[in-house]
């Protein structure tokens, strides 16, 4: 059906360009496009474009060096972006407001002469670990997670010392992809 409609549209467009004046050509083209949009809109194309304020997204950093304990949720206290306020800097938890695919990333830096090991967690499940090594080394992870509404994502310590300062070397981010 779409092929036939496309073929008809192409034929009408070709005839319009060959036999019509520019004013008539523009009006006819607009009418044809409007009809095509209405036809397609009756199926899967009724979704309005997403507004930026509707896209869950956040980026936060840790503003100072700290020792991390086993399973301690890291609190990224300097919030750069928090669309929808789904990241809580006082708890370190991002809670998914709706089901979808989310891009999640974290970067951490170990302190001078110290080791560091942290993990991303989805709810109470350990996901991927980050081990930057010893002394001012960084590790970054980028992953896509399928989150359900209400799922919680955190960065939790295993052991070591995390370095950060007013240059914000350690960050945590997530945003809805689809």
mmCIF file with all atom_site columns, C-alpha atoms in Angstrom:
data_model
loop_
_atom_site.group_PDB
_atom_site.id
_atom_site.type_symbol
_atom_site.label_atom_id
_atom_site.label_alt_id
_atom_site.label_comp_id
_atom_site.label_asym_id
_atom_site.label_entity_id
_atom_site.label_seq_id
_atom_site.pdbx_PDB_ins_code
_atom_site.Cartn_x
_atom_site.Cartn_y
_atom_site.Cartn_z
_atom_site.occupancy
_atom_site.B_iso_or_equiv
_atom_site.pdbx_formal_charge
_atom_site.auth_seq_id
_atom_site.auth_comp_id
_atom_site.auth_asym_id
_atom_site.auth_atom_id
_atom_site.pdbx_PDB_model_num
ATOM 1   C CA . UNK A 1 1   ? 0.000  0.000  0.000   1.00 0.00 ? 1   UNK A CA 1
ATOM 2   C CA . UNK A 1 2   ? 2.783  2.434  0.925   1.00 0.00 ? 2   UNK A CA 1
ATOM 3   C CA . UNK A 1 3   ? 4.595  1.599  -2.326  1.00 0.00 ? 3   UNK A CA 1
ATOM 4   C CA . UNK A 1 4   ? 1.492  2.431  -4.386  1.00 0.00 ? 4   UNK A CA 1
ATOM 5   C CA . UNK A 1 5   ? 0.946  5.661  -2.449  1.00 0.00 ? 5   UNK A CA 1
ATOM 6   C CA . UNK A 1 6   ? 4.593  6.589  -2.962  1.00 0.00 ? 6   UNK A CA 1
ATOM 7   C CA . UNK A 1 7   ? 4.338  5.853  -6.681  1.00 0.00 ? 7   UNK A CA 1
ATOM 8   C CA . UNK A 1 8   ? 1.200  8.003  -6.987  1.00 0.00 ? 8   UNK A CA 1
ATOM 9   C CA . UNK A 1 9   ? 2.906  10.783 -5.041  1.00 0.00 ? 9   UNK A CA 1
ATOM 10  C CA . UNK A 1 10  ? 5.951  10.594 -7.346  1.00 0.00 ? 10  UNK A CA 1
ATOM 11  C CA . UNK A 1 11  ? 3.783  10.701 -10.474 1.00 0.00 ? 11  UNK A CA 1
ATOM 12  C CA . UNK A 1 12  ? 1.797  13.692 -9.199  1.00 0.00 ? 12  UNK A CA 1
ATOM 13  C CA . UNK A 1 13  ? 4.990  15.467 -8.247  1.00 0.00 ? 13  UNK A CA 1
ATOM 14  C CA . UNK A 1 14  ? 6.482  14.837 -11.706 1.00 0.00 ? 14  UNK A CA 1
ATOM 15  C CA . UNK A 1 15  ? 3.333  16.077 -13.459 1.00 0.00 ? 15  UNK A CA 1
ATOM 16  C CA . UNK A 1 16  ? 3.209  19.117 -11.203 1.00 0.00 ? 16  UNK A CA 1
ATOM 17  C CA . UNK A 1 17  ? 6.775  20.069 -12.025 1.00 0.00 ? 17  UNK A CA 1
ATOM 18  C CA . UNK A 1 18  ? 6.214  19.579 -15.761 1.00 0.00 ? 18  UNK A CA 1
ATOM 19  C CA . UNK A 1 19  ? 2.876  21.342 -16.279 1.00 0.00 ? 19  UNK A CA 1
ATOM 20  C CA . UNK A 1 20  ? 2.267  23.846 -13.483 1.00 0.00 ? 20  UNK A CA 1
ATOM 21  C CA . UNK A 1 21  ? 3.303  27.351 -12.642 1.00 0.00 ? 21  UNK A CA 1
ATOM 22  C CA . UNK A 1 22  ? 5.511  27.805 -9.534  1.00 0.00 ? 22  UNK A CA 1
ATOM 23  C CA . UNK A 1 23  ? 2.605  29.201 -7.472  1.00 0.00 ? 23  UNK A CA 1
ATOM 24  C CA . UNK A 1 24  ? 0.331  26.294 -8.333  1.00 0.00 ? 24  UNK A CA 1
ATOM 25  C CA . UNK A 1 25  ? 3.247  23.883 -7.965  1.00 0.00 ? 25  UNK A CA 1
ATOM 26  C CA . UNK A 1 26  ? 3.891  24.953 -4.352  1.00 0.00 ? 26  UNK A CA 1
ATOM 27  C CA . UNK A 1 27  ? 0.216  24.812 -3.408  1.00 0.00 ? 27  UNK A CA 1
ATOM 28  C CA . UNK A 1 28  ? -0.283 21.384 -4.939  1.00 0.00 ? 28  UNK A CA 1
ATOM 29  C CA . UNK A 1 29  ? 2.886  20.060 -3.332  1.00 0.00 ? 29  UNK A CA 1
ATOM 30  C CA . UNK A 1 30  ? 1.759  21.342 0.079   1.00 0.00 ? 30  UNK A CA 1
ATOM 31  C CA . UNK A 1 31  ? -1.627 19.645 -0.388  1.00 0.00 ? 31  UNK A CA 1
ATOM 32  C CA . UNK A 1 32  ? 0.025  16.379 -1.422  1.00 0.00 ? 32  UNK A CA 1
ATOM 33  C CA . UNK A 1 33  ? 2.389  16.478 1.543   1.00 0.00 ? 33  UNK A CA 1
ATOM 34  C CA . UNK A 1 34  ? -0.468 17.245 3.921   1.00 0.00 ? 34  UNK A CA 1
ATOM 35  C CA . UNK A 1 35  ? -2.439 14.264 2.581   1.00 0.00 ? 35  UNK A CA 1
ATOM 36  C CA . UNK A 1 36  ? 0.602  11.998 2.883   1.00 0.00 ? 36  UNK A CA 1
ATOM 37  C CA . UNK A 1 37  ? 1.260  13.102 6.458   1.00 0.00 ? 37  UNK A CA 1
ATOM 38  C CA . UNK A 1 38  ? -2.388 12.565 7.410   1.00 0.00 ? 38  UNK A CA 1
ATOM 39  C CA . UNK A 1 39  ? -2.331 9.086  5.847   1.00 0.00 ? 39  UNK A CA 1
ATOM 40  C CA . UNK A 1 40  ? 0.924  8.133  7.578   1.00 0.00 ? 40  UNK A CA 1
ATOM 41  C CA . UNK A 1 41  ? -0.238 9.829  10.780  1.00 0.00 ? 41  UNK A CA 1
ATOM 42  C CA . UNK A 1 42  ? -3.103 7.385  11.067  1.00 0.00 ? 42  UNK A CA 1
ATOM 43  C CA . UNK A 1 43  ? -0.588 4.643  11.871  1.00 0.00 ? 43  UNK A CA 1
ATOM 44  C CA . UNK A 1 44  ? 2.766  4.844  13.670  1.00 0.00 ? 44  UNK A CA 1
ATOM 45  C CA . UNK A 1 45  ? 3.648  8.460  12.996  1.00 0.00 ? 45  UNK A CA 1
ATOM 46  C CA . UNK A 1 46  ? 1.408  10.170 15.545  1.00 0.00 ? 46  UNK A CA 1
ATOM 47  C CA . UNK A 1 47  ? 4.167  10.676 18.126  1.00 0.00 ? 47  UNK A CA 1
ATOM 48  C CA . UNK A 1 48  ? 5.050  14.308 18.640  1.00 0.00 ? 48  UNK A CA 1
ATOM 49  C CA . UNK A 1 49  ? 8.750  15.095 18.917  1.00 0.00 ? 49  UNK A CA 1
ATOM 50  C CA . UNK A 1 50  ? 10.068 14.783 22.452  1.00 0.00 ? 50  UNK A CA 1
ATOM 51  C CA . UNK A 1 51  ? 10.703 18.017 24.265  1.00 0.00 ? 51  UNK A CA 1
ATOM 52  C CA . UNK A 1 52  ? 14.084 18.300 25.959  1.00 0.00 ? 52  UNK A CA 1
ATOM 53  C CA . UNK A 1 53  ? 12.503 18.806 29.383  1.00 0.00 ? 53  UNK A CA 1
ATOM 54  C CA . UNK A 1 54  ? 10.750 15.412 28.986  1.00 0.00 ? 54  UNK A CA 1
ATOM 55  C CA . UNK A 1 55  ? 13.995 13.438 28.519  1.00 0.00 ? 55  UNK A CA 1
ATOM 56  C CA . UNK A 1 56  ? 15.343 12.063 31.808  1.00 0.00 ? 56  UNK A CA 1
ATOM 57  C CA . UNK A 1 57  ? 19.028 12.982 31.972  1.00 0.00 ? 57  UNK A CA 1
ATOM 58  C CA . UNK A 1 58  ? 21.620 13.880 34.575  1.00 0.00 ? 58  UNK A CA 1
ATOM 59  C CA . UNK A 1 59  ? 25.333 14.446 35.045  1.00 0.00 ? 59  UNK A CA 1
ATOM 60  C CA . UNK A 1 60  ? 26.926 14.845 38.460  1.00 0.00 ? 60  UNK A CA 1
ATOM 61  C CA . UNK A 1 61  ? 30.457 14.927 39.858  1.00 0.00 ? 61  UNK A CA 1
ATOM 62  C CA . UNK A 1 62  ? 32.137 14.301 43.188  1.00 0.00 ? 62  UNK A CA 1
ATOM 63  C CA . UNK A 1 63  ? 33.764 17.445 44.502  1.00 0.00 ? 63  UNK A CA 1
ATOM 64  C CA . UNK A 1 64  ? 36.356 15.965 46.876  1.00 0.00 ? 64  UNK A CA 1
ATOM 65  C CA . UNK A 1 65  ? 38.658 13.034 47.619  1.00 0.00 ? 65  UNK A CA 1
ATOM 66  C CA . UNK A 1 66  ? 37.171 10.257 49.755  1.00 0.00 ? 66  UNK A CA 1
ATOM 67  C CA . UNK A 1 67  ? 37.787 6.716  50.937  1.00 0.00 ? 67  UNK A CA 1
ATOM 68  C CA . UNK A 1 68  ? 35.167 4.277  49.706  1.00 0.00 ? 68  UNK A CA 1
ATOM 69  C CA . UNK A 1 69  ? 33.809 1.338  51.643  1.00 0.00 ? 69  UNK A CA 1
ATOM 70  C CA . UNK A 1 70  ? 32.444 -1.992 50.483  1.00 0.00 ? 70  UNK A CA 1
ATOM 71  C CA . UNK A 1 71  ? 29.058 -1.484 48.724  1.00 0.00 ? 71  UNK A CA 1
ATOM 72  C CA . UNK A 1 72  ? 28.999 2.200  49.729  1.00 0.00 ? 72  UNK A CA 1
ATOM 73  C CA . UNK A 1 73  ? 26.862 4.246  47.364  1.00 0.00 ? 73  UNK A CA 1
ATOM 74  C CA . UNK A 1 74  ? 28.928 7.136  46.061  1.00 0.00 ? 74  UNK A CA 1
ATOM 75  C CA . UNK A 1 75  ? 27.188 10.495 46.255  1.00 0.00 ? 75  UNK A CA 1
ATOM 76  C CA . UNK A 1 76  ? 28.014 12.656 43.272  1.00 0.00 ? 76  UNK A CA 1
ATOM 77  C CA . UNK A 1 77  ? 27.235 15.979 44.906  1.00 0.00 ? 77  UNK A CA 1
ATOM 78  C CA . UNK A 1 78  ? 27.954 18.557 42.174  1.00 0.00 ? 78  UNK A CA 1
ATOM 79  C CA . UNK A 1 79  ? 24.987 18.318 39.804  1.00 0.00 ? 79  UNK A CA 1
ATOM 80  C CA . UNK A 1 80  ? 25.512 19.752 36.325  1.00 0.00 ? 80  UNK A CA 1
ATOM 81  C CA . UNK A 1 81  ? 22.266 18.595 34.693  1.00 0.00 ? 81  UNK A CA 1
ATOM 82  C CA . UNK A 1 82  ? 19.231 16.944 36.277  1.00 0.00 ? 82  UNK A CA 1
ATOM 83  C CA . UNK A 1 83  ? 16.351 16.908 33.769  1.00 0.00 ? 83  UNK A CA 1
ATOM 84  C CA . UNK A 1 84  ? 13.271 15.802 35.687  1.00 0.00 ? 84  UNK A CA 1
ATOM 85  C CA . UNK A 1 85  ? 15.152 15.573 39.022  1.00 0.00 ? 85  UNK A CA 1
ATOM 86  C CA . UNK A 1 86  ? 15.472 11.788 38.836  1.00 0.00 ? 86  UNK A CA 1
ATOM 87  C CA . UNK A 1 87  ? 19.005 11.839 40.301  1.00 0.00 ? 87  UNK A CA 1
ATOM 88  C CA . UNK A 1 88  ? 19.235 12.519 44.030  1.00 0.00 ? 88  UNK A CA 1
ATOM 89  C CA . UNK A 1 89  ? 22.678 13.911 45.022  1.00 0.00 ? 89  UNK A CA 1
ATOM 90  C CA . UNK A 1 90  ? 22.036 13.305 48.726  1.00 0.00 ? 90  UNK A CA 1
ATOM 91  C CA . UNK A 1 91  ? 21.554 9.544  48.136  1.00 0.00 ? 91  UNK A CA 1
ATOM 92  C CA . UNK A 1 92  ? 23.596 9.021  44.924  1.00 0.00 ? 92  UNK A CA 1
ATOM 93  C CA . UNK A 1 93  ? 20.645 7.215  43.308  1.00 0.00 ? 93  UNK A CA 1
ATOM 94  C CA . UNK A 1 94  ? 19.276 7.691  39.797  1.00 0.00 ? 94  UNK A CA 1
ATOM 95  C CA . UNK A 1 95  ? 15.717 6.324  39.620  1.00 0.00 ? 95  UNK A CA 1
ATOM 96  C CA . UNK A 1 96  ? 14.259 5.616  36.200  1.00 0.00 ? 96  UNK A CA 1
ATOM 97  C CA . UNK A 1 97  ? 10.981 7.495  35.682  1.00 0.00 ? 97  UNK A CA 1
ATOM 98  C CA . UNK A 1 98  ? 9.943  5.269  32.774  1.00 0.00 ? 98  UNK A CA 1
ATOM 99  C CA . UNK A 1 99  ? 10.936 2.085  31.006  1.00 0.00 ? 99  UNK A CA 1
ATOM 100 C CA . UNK A 1 100 ? 13.490 2.408  28.246  1.00 0.00 ? 100 UNK A CA 1
ATOM 101 C CA . UNK A 1 101 ? 17.080 2.124  27.131  1.00 0.00 ? 101 UNK A CA 1
ATOM 102 C CA . UNK A 1 102 ? 19.406 4.362  29.112  1.00 0.00 ? 102 UNK A CA 1
ATOM 103 C CA . UNK A 1 103 ? 22.993 5.343  28.393  1.00 0.00 ? 103 UNK A CA 1
ATOM 104 C CA . UNK A 1 104 ? 24.836 5.151  31.725  1.00 0.00 ? 104 UNK A CA 1
ATOM 105 C CA . UNK A 1 105 ? 28.416 6.246  32.263  1.00 0.00 ? 105 UNK A CA 1
ATOM 106 C CA . UNK A 1 106 ? 30.848 6.765  35.104  1.00 0.00 ? 106 UNK A CA 1
ATOM 107 C CA . UNK A 1 107 ? 34.426 7.992  35.321  1.00 0.00 ? 107 UNK A CA 1
ATOM 108 C CA . UNK A 1 108 ? 36.486 7.640  38.484  1.00 0.00 ? 108 UNK A CA 1
ATOM 109 C CA . UNK A 1 109 ? 40.043 8.595  39.424  1.00 0.00 ? 109 UNK A CA 1
ATOM 110 C CA . UNK A 1 110 ? 42.129 6.916  42.118  1.00 0.00 ? 110 UNK A CA 1
ATOM 111 C CA . UNK A 1 111 ? 43.966 9.021  44.714  1.00 0.00 ? 111 UNK A CA 1
ATOM 112 C CA . UNK A 1 112 ? 47.735 9.464  44.812  1.00 0.00 ? 112 UNK A CA 1
ATOM 113 C CA . UNK A 1 113 ? 49.411 6.179  45.750  1.00 0.00 ? 113 UNK A CA 1
ATOM 114 C CA . UNK A 1 114 ? 46.039 4.466  46.351  1.00 0.00 ? 114 UNK A CA 1
ATOM 115 C CA . UNK A 1 115 ? 43.970 1.895  44.500  1.00 0.00 ? 115 UNK A CA 1
ATOM 116 C CA . UNK A 1 116 ? 40.287 2.180  43.703  1.00 0.00 ? 116 UNK A CA 1
ATOM 117 C CA . UNK A 1 117 ? 37.612 -0.284 42.622  1.00 0.00 ? 117 UNK A CA 1
ATOM 118 C CA . UNK A 1 118 ? 33.938 0.671  42.094  1.00 0.00 ? 118 UNK A CA 1
ATOM 119 C CA . UNK A 1 119 ? 30.958 -0.862 40.288  1.00 0.00 ? 119 UNK A CA 1
ATOM 120 C CA . UNK A 1 120 ? 27.783 0.289  38.599  1.00 0.00 ? 120 UNK A CA 1
ATOM 121 C CA . UNK A 1 121 ? 24.748 -1.364 40.145  1.00 0.00 ? 121 UNK A CA 1
ATOM 122 C CA . UNK A 1 122 ? 21.233 -1.792 38.754  1.00 0.00 ? 122 UNK A CA 1
ATOM 123 C CA . UNK A 1 123 ? 18.930 -2.164 41.728  1.00 0.00 ? 123 UNK A CA 1
ATOM 124 C CA . UNK A 1 124 ? 20.736 -4.782 43.870  1.00 0.00 ? 124 UNK A CA 1
ATOM 125 C CA . UNK A 1 125 ? 22.616 -6.371 40.979  1.00 0.00 ? 125 UNK A CA 1
ATOM 126 C CA . UNK A 1 126 ? 26.319 -5.703 40.419  1.00 0.00 ? 126 UNK A CA 1
ATOM 127 C CA . UNK A 1 127 ? 27.017 -4.678 36.868  1.00 0.00 ? 127 UNK A CA 1
ATOM 128 C CA . UNK A 1 128 ? 30.386 -3.605 35.466  1.00 0.00 ? 128 UNK A CA 1
ATOM 129 C CA . UNK A 1 129 ? 33.394 -2.717 37.600  1.00 0.00 ? 129 UNK A CA 1
ATOM 130 C CA . UNK A 1 130 ? 35.879 0.104  37.158  1.00 0.00 ? 130 UNK A CA 1
ATOM 131 C CA . UNK A 1 131 ? 39.460 -0.359 38.313  1.00 0.00 ? 131 UNK A CA 1
ATOM 132 C CA . UNK A 1 132 ? 41.617 2.618  37.335  1.00 0.00 ? 132 UNK A CA 1
ATOM 133 C CA . UNK A 1 133 ? 44.762 1.350  39.050  1.00 0.00 ? 133 UNK A CA 1
ATOM 134 C CA . UNK A 1 134 ? 47.016 3.204  41.452  1.00 0.00 ? 134 UNK A CA 1
ATOM 135 C CA . UNK A 1 135 ? 47.502 6.924  41.827  1.00 0.00 ? 135 UNK A CA 1
ATOM 136 C CA . UNK A 1 136 ? 45.737 9.485  39.662  1.00 0.00 ? 136 UNK A CA 1
ATOM 137 C CA . UNK A 1 137 ? 44.613 6.877  37.145  1.00 0.00 ? 137 UNK A CA 1
ATOM 138 C CA . UNK A 1 138 ? 41.168 7.040  35.571  1.00 0.00 ? 138 UNK A CA 1
ATOM 139 C CA . UNK A 1 139 ? 38.663 4.458  34.397  1.00 0.00 ? 139 UNK A CA 1
ATOM 140 C CA . UNK A 1 140 ? 35.499 5.087  32.407  1.00 0.00 ? 140 UNK A CA 1
ATOM 141 C CA . UNK A 1 141 ? 32.566 2.868  31.563  1.00 0.00 ? 141 UNK A CA 1
ATOM 142 C CA . UNK A 1 142 ? 29.759 3.572  29.095  1.00 0.00 ? 142 UNK A CA 1
ATOM 143 C CA . UNK A 1 143 ? 26.936 1.104  28.890  1.00 0.00 ? 143 UNK A CA 1
ATOM 144 C CA . UNK A 1 144 ? 23.330 0.866  27.780  1.00 0.00 ? 144 UNK A CA 1
ATOM 145 C CA . UNK A 1 145 ? 20.913 -0.561 30.332  1.00 0.00 ? 145 UNK A CA 1
ATOM 146 C CA . UNK A 1 146 ? 17.305 -1.573 29.862  1.00 0.00 ? 146 UNK A CA 1
ATOM 147 C CA . UNK A 1 147 ? 15.619 -0.003 32.883  1.00 0.00 ? 147 UNK A CA 1
ATOM 148 C CA . UNK A 1 148 ? 12.055 -0.449 34.027  1.00 0.00 ? 148 UNK A CA 1
ATOM 149 C CA . UNK A 1 149 ? 10.130 2.342  35.725  1.00 0.00 ? 149 UNK A CA 1
ATOM 150 C CA . UNK A 1 150 ? 11.460 2.670  39.281  1.00 0.00 ? 150 UNK A CA 1
ATOM 151 C CA . UNK A 1 151 ? 14.785 0.877  38.676  1.00 0.00 ? 151 UNK A CA 1
ATOM 152 C CA . UNK A 1 152 ? 17.687 2.419  40.566  1.00 0.00 ? 152 UNK A CA 1
ATOM 153 C CA . UNK A 1 153 ? 21.213 2.894  39.227  1.00 0.00 ? 153 UNK A CA 1
ATOM 154 C CA . UNK A 1 154 ? 24.142 3.664  41.526  1.00 0.00 ? 154 UNK A CA 1
ATOM 155 C CA . UNK A 1 155 ? 27.922 3.679  41.590  1.00 0.00 ? 155 UNK A CA 1
ATOM 156 C CA . UNK A 1 156 ? 29.145 1.764  44.642  1.00 0.00 ? 156 UNK A CA 1
ATOM 157 C CA . UNK A 1 157 ? 32.566 1.326  46.122  1.00 0.00 ? 157 UNK A CA 1
ATOM 158 C CA . UNK A 1 158 ? 34.389 -1.945 46.611  1.00 0.00 ? 158 UNK A CA 1
ATOM 159 C CA . UNK A 1 159 ? 37.561 -0.489 48.147  1.00 0.00 ? 159 UNK A CA 1
ATOM 160 C CA . UNK A 1 160 ? 40.122 2.283  47.820  1.00 0.00 ? 160 UNK A CA 1
ATOM 161 C CA . UNK A 1 161 ? 40.348 6.021  47.632  1.00 0.00 ? 161 UNK A CA 1
ATOM 162 C CA . UNK A 1 162 ? 38.572 8.130  45.028  1.00 0.00 ? 162 UNK A CA 1
ATOM 163 C CA . UNK A 1 163 ? 40.240 11.372 43.956  1.00 0.00 ? 163 UNK A CA 1
ATOM 164 C CA . UNK A 1 164 ? 38.354 14.447 42.923  1.00 0.00 ? 164 UNK A CA 1
ATOM 165 C CA . UNK A 1 165 ? 38.609 18.173 43.434  1.00 0.00 ? 165 UNK A CA 1
ATOM 166 C CA . UNK A 1 166 ? 37.195 21.340 41.978  1.00 0.00 ? 166 UNK A CA 1
ATOM 167 C CA . UNK A 1 167 ? 38.316 19.944 38.607  1.00 0.00 ? 167 UNK A CA 1
ATOM 168 C CA . UNK A 1 168 ? 35.688 17.195 39.055  1.00 0.00 ? 168 UNK A CA 1
ATOM 169 C CA . UNK A 1 169 ? 37.605 14.130 37.856  1.00 0.00 ? 169 UNK A CA 1
ATOM 170 C CA . UNK A 1 170 ? 34.911 11.642 38.912  1.00 0.00 ? 170 UNK A CA 1
ATOM 171 C CA . UNK A 1 171 ? 31.487 11.790 37.229  1.00 0.00 ? 171 UNK A CA 1
ATOM 172 C CA . UNK A 1 172 ? 28.256 9.794  36.872  1.00 0.00 ? 172 UNK A CA 1
ATOM 173 C CA . UNK A 1 173 ? 25.673 10.302 34.088  1.00 0.00 ? 173 UNK A CA 1
ATOM 174 C CA . UNK A 1 174 ? 22.587 8.697  32.606  1.00 0.00 ? 174 UNK A CA 1
ATOM 175 C CA . UNK A 1 175 ? 20.020 9.645  30.002  1.00 0.00 ? 175 UNK A CA 1
ATOM 176 C CA . UNK A 1 176 ? 17.089 8.057  28.199  1.00 0.00 ? 176 UNK A CA 1
ATOM 177 C CA . UNK A 1 177 ? 18.044 6.945  24.702  1.00 0.00 ? 177 UNK A CA 1
ATOM 178 C CA . UNK A 1 178 ? 14.790 5.336  23.609  1.00 0.00 ? 178 UNK A CA 1
#
